[in-house]
Coordinates of C-alpha atoms in Angstrom, one line a residue:
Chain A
X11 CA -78.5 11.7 -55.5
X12 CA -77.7 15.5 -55.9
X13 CA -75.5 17.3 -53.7
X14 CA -75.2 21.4 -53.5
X15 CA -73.6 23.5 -51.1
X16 CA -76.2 26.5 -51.4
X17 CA -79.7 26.4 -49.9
X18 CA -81.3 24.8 -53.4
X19 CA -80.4 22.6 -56.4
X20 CA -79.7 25.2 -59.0
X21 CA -82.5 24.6 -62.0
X22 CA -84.8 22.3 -60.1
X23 CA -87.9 23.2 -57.4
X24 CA -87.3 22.0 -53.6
X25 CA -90.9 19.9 -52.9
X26 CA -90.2 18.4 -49.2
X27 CA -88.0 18.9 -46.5
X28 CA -86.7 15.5 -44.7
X29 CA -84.0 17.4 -41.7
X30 CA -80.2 17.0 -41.3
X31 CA -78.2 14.1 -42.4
X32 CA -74.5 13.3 -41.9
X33 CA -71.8 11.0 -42.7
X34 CA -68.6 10.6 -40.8
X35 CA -65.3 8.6 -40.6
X36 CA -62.3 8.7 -38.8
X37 CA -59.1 7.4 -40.6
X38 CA -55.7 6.5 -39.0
X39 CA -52.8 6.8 -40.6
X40 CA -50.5 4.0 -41.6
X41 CA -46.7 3.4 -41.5
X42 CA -46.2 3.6 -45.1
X43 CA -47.3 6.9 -45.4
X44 CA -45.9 8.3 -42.1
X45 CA -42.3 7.5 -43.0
X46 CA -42.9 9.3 -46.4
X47 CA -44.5 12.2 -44.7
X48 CA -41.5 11.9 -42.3
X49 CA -38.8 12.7 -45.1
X50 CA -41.4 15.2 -46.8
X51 CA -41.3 16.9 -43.6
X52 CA -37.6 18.1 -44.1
X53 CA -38.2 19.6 -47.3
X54 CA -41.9 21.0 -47.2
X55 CA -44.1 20.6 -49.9
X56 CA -47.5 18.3 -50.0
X57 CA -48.2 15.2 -48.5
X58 CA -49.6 13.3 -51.8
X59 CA -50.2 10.2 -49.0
X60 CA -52.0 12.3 -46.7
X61 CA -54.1 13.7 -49.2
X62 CA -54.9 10.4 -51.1
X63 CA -56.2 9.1 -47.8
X64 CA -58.1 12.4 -46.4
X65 CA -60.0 12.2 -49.9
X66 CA -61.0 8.7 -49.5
X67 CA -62.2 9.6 -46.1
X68 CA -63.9 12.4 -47.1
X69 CA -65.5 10.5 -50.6
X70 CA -66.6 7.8 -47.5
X71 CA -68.2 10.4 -45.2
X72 CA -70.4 11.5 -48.4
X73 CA -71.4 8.3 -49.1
X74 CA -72.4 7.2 -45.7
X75 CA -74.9 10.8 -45.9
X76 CA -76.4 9.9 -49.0
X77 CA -77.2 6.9 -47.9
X78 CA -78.9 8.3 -44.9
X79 CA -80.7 10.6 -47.0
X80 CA -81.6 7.4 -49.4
X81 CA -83.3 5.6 -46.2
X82 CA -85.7 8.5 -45.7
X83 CA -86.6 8.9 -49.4
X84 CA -84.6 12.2 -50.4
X85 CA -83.2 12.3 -53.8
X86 CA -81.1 15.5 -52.8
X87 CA -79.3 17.2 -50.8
X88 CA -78.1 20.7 -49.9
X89 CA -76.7 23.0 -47.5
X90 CA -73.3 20.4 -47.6
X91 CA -70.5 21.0 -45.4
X92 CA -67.6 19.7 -44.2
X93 CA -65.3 19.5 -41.4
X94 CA -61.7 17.7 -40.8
X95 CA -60.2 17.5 -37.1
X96 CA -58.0 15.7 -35.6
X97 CA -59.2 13.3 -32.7
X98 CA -55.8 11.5 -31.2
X99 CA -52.4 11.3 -32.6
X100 CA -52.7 10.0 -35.9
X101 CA -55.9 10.3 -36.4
X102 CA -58.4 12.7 -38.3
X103 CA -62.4 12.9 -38.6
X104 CA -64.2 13.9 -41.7
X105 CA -67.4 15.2 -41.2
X106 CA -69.7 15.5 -44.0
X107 CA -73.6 17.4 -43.3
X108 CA -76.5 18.5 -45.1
X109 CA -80.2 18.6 -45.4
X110 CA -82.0 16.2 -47.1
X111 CA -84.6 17.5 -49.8
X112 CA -87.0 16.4 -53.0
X113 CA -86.4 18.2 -55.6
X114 CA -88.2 18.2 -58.9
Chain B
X9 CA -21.1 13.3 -29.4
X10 CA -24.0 16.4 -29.0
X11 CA -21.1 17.7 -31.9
X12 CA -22.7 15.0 -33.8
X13 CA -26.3 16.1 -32.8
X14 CA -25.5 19.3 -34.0
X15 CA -23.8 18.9 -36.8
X16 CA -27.4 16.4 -38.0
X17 CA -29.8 19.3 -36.6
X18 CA -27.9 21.7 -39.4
X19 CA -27.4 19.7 -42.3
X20 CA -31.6 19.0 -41.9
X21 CA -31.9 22.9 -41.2
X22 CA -29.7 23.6 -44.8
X23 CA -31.3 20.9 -46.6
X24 CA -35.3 22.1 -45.7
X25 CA -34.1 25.8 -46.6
X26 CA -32.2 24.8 -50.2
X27 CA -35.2 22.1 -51.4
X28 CA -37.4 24.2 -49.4
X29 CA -37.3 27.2 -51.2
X30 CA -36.9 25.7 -54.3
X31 CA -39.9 23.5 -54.9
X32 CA -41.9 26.6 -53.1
X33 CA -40.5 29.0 -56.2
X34 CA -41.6 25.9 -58.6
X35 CA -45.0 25.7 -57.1
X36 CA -45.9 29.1 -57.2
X37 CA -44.7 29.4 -60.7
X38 CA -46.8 26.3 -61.8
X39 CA -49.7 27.6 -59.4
X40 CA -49.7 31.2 -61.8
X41 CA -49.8 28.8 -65.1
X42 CA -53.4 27.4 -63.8
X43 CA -54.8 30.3 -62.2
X44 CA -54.4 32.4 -65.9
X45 CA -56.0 29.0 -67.4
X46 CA -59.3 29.2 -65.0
X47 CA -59.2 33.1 -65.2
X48 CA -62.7 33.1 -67.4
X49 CA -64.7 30.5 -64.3
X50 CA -64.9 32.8 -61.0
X51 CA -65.3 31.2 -57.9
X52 CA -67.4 33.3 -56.0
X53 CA -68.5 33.2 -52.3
X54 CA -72.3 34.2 -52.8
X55 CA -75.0 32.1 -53.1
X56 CA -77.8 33.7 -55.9
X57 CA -77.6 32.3 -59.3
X58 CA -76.2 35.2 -61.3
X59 CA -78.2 34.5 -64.2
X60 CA -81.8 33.2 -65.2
X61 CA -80.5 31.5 -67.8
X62 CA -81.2 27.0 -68.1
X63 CA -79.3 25.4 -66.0
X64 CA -77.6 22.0 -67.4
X65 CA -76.3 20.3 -64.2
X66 CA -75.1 21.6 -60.8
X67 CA -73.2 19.6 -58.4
X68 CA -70.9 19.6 -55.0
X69 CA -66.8 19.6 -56.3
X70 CA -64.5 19.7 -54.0
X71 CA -60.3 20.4 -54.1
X72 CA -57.9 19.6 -51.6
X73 CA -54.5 19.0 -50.6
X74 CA -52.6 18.3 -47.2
X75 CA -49.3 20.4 -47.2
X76 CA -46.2 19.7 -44.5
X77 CA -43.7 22.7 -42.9
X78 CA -40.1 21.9 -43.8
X79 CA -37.5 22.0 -40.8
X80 CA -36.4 25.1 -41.5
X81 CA -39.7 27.2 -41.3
X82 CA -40.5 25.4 -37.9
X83 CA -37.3 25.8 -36.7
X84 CA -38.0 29.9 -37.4
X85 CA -41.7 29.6 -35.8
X86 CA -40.3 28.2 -32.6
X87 CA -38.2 31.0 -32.2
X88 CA -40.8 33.3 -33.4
X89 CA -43.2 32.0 -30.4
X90 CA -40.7 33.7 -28.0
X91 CA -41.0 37.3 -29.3
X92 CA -45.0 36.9 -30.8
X93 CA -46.0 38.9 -33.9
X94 CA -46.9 36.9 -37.2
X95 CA -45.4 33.6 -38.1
X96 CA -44.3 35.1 -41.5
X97 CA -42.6 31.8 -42.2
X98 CA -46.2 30.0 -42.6
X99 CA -47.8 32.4 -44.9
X100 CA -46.5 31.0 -48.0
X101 CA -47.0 27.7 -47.2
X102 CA -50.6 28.6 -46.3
X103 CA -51.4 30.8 -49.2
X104 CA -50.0 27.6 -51.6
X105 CA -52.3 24.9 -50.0
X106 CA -55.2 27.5 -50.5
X107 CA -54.2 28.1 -54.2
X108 CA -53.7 24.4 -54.6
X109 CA -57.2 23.6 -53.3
X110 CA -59.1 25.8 -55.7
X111 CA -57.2 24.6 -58.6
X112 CA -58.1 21.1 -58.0
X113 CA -61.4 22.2 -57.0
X114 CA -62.5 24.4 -60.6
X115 CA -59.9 21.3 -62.6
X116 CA -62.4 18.5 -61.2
X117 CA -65.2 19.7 -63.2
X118 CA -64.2 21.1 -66.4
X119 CA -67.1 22.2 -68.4
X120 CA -68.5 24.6 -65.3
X121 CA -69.2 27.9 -66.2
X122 CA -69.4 29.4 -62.4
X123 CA -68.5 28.1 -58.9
X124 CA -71.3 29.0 -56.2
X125 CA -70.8 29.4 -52.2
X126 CA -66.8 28.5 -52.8
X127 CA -65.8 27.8 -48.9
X128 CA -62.3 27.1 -47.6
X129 CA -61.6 25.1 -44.7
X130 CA -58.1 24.5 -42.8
X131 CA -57.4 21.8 -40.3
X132 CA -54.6 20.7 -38.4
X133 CA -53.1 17.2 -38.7
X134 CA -50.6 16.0 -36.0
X135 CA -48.2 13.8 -37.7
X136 CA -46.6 12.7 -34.1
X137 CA -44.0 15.0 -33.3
X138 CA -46.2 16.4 -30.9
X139 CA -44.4 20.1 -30.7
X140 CA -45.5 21.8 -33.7
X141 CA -48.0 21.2 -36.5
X142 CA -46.6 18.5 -38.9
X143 CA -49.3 19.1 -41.7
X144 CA -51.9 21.4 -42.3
X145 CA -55.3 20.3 -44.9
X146 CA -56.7 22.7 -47.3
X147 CA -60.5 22.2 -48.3
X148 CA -62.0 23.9 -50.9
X149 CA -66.0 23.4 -51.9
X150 CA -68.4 25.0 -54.1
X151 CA -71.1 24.4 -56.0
X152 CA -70.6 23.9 -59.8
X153 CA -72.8 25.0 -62.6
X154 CA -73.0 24.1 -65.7
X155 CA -75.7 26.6 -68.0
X156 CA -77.7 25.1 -71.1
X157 CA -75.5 27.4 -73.3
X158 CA -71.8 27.7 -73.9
X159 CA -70.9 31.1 -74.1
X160 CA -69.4 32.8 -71.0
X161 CA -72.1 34.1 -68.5
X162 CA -70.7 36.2 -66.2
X163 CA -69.4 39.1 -67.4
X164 CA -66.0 39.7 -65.2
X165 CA -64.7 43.2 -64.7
X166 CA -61.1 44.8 -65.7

């Protein structure tokens, strides 16, 4: 499965248009990582925990859309976007959305 | 006892201004060292192929990082919220998760030649104190492309 973030697959010819597909997950944090992130807090710097777990999430989210895509026979797809909020305490949502395409 | 209170609420203060402002100086020292290394692969924000050259591969990267504000830079924004004006104490902070992002974004895929539609994307992440932003996540995504041939293809300016 290809994925692109502009309107085409560069180098290969868009055949059929199959409409929007998306992937989401929502991922709570855990008490491991929140103490960490607690002491990190103090000093500044990056949250390696946080970011570990937001990539999962968001390598989830994309996985769930190409599978989508999969079900209605794309082998592409482009346009990808993303989005991160947060939904309670503790929690975030990763949004992953695209259009699914046949490319040649 | 609020002695003792006040007497924790400064040593935090000191210690998130010392390590602080130390590991921000590293960062932005090691953040310089990449940068010059990528200097040849632009990122760019359009979308058209800059060349007609073959095209080996293309593919979605993506680069980022989820950064936290010490206790003494929200300590500064709280005050700042009584006067308004710009939070001068986040820019930094800001400005390295954005640098971060790309970096991690052109290092994932090595042997690209250009970076198409590069987007960046910040959220907010509550991390329970409920007051002020805890952490703050950086996206950065772009297309990669790879050409047939090896030599540099876009020819970058002075």
């Amino acid at each position: 499965m290809l994925l692109s973030n502009i309107e085409s697959i560069p180098g290969k010819q868009i055949v059929a248009h199959f409409g929007l597909v998306q992937g989401s997950t929502i991922r709570a944090k855990h008490i491991g990582r929140d103490i960490m992130a607690g002491l990190k807090n103090i000093v500044g710097g990056e949250l390696a925990g946080y970011t570990e777990l937001l990539q999962e999430a968001r390598q989830e989210a994309t996985n769930r859309m190409i599978s989508q895509a999969q079900q209605m026979g794309a082998n592409a797809i482009v346009n990808v976007r993303f989005s991160t909020s947060s939904v309670a305490q503790g929690a975030a949502e990763i949004l992953a959305y695209g259009t699914a395409v046949r490319v040649e | 006892m609020y002695l003792i209170h006040f007497g924790v609420f400064l040593r935090l203060l000191f210690l998130g201004f010392v390590f602080g402002r130390e590991s921000e100086k590293q960062h932005f020292k090691e953040l310089r060292k990449r940068e010059l290394r990528w200097k040849r692969v632009p990122a760019l924000t359009g979308r058209s192929l800059v060349s007609d050259s073959p095209i080996k591969e293309a593919r979605l990267v993506t680069g980022s990082v989820v950064v936290s504000v010490d206790y003494f830079k929200r300590f500064l924004t709280s005050i700042r919220v009584i006067f308004g004006g710009e939070a001068k104490s986040y820019s930094p902070l800001l400005e390295r998760g954005r640098r971060e992002a790309l970096c991690r974004m052109k290092e994932s895929c090595p042997e690209a030649q250009l970076f198409l539609n590069c987007r960046l994307q910040t959220a907010t992440l509550f991390n329970g104190q409920g007051k002020s932003t805890g952490s703050v996540e950086v996206i950065a995504y772009a297309t990669a492309v790879v050409y047939a041939r090896t030599e540099p293809i876009v020819r970058l300016g002075k």
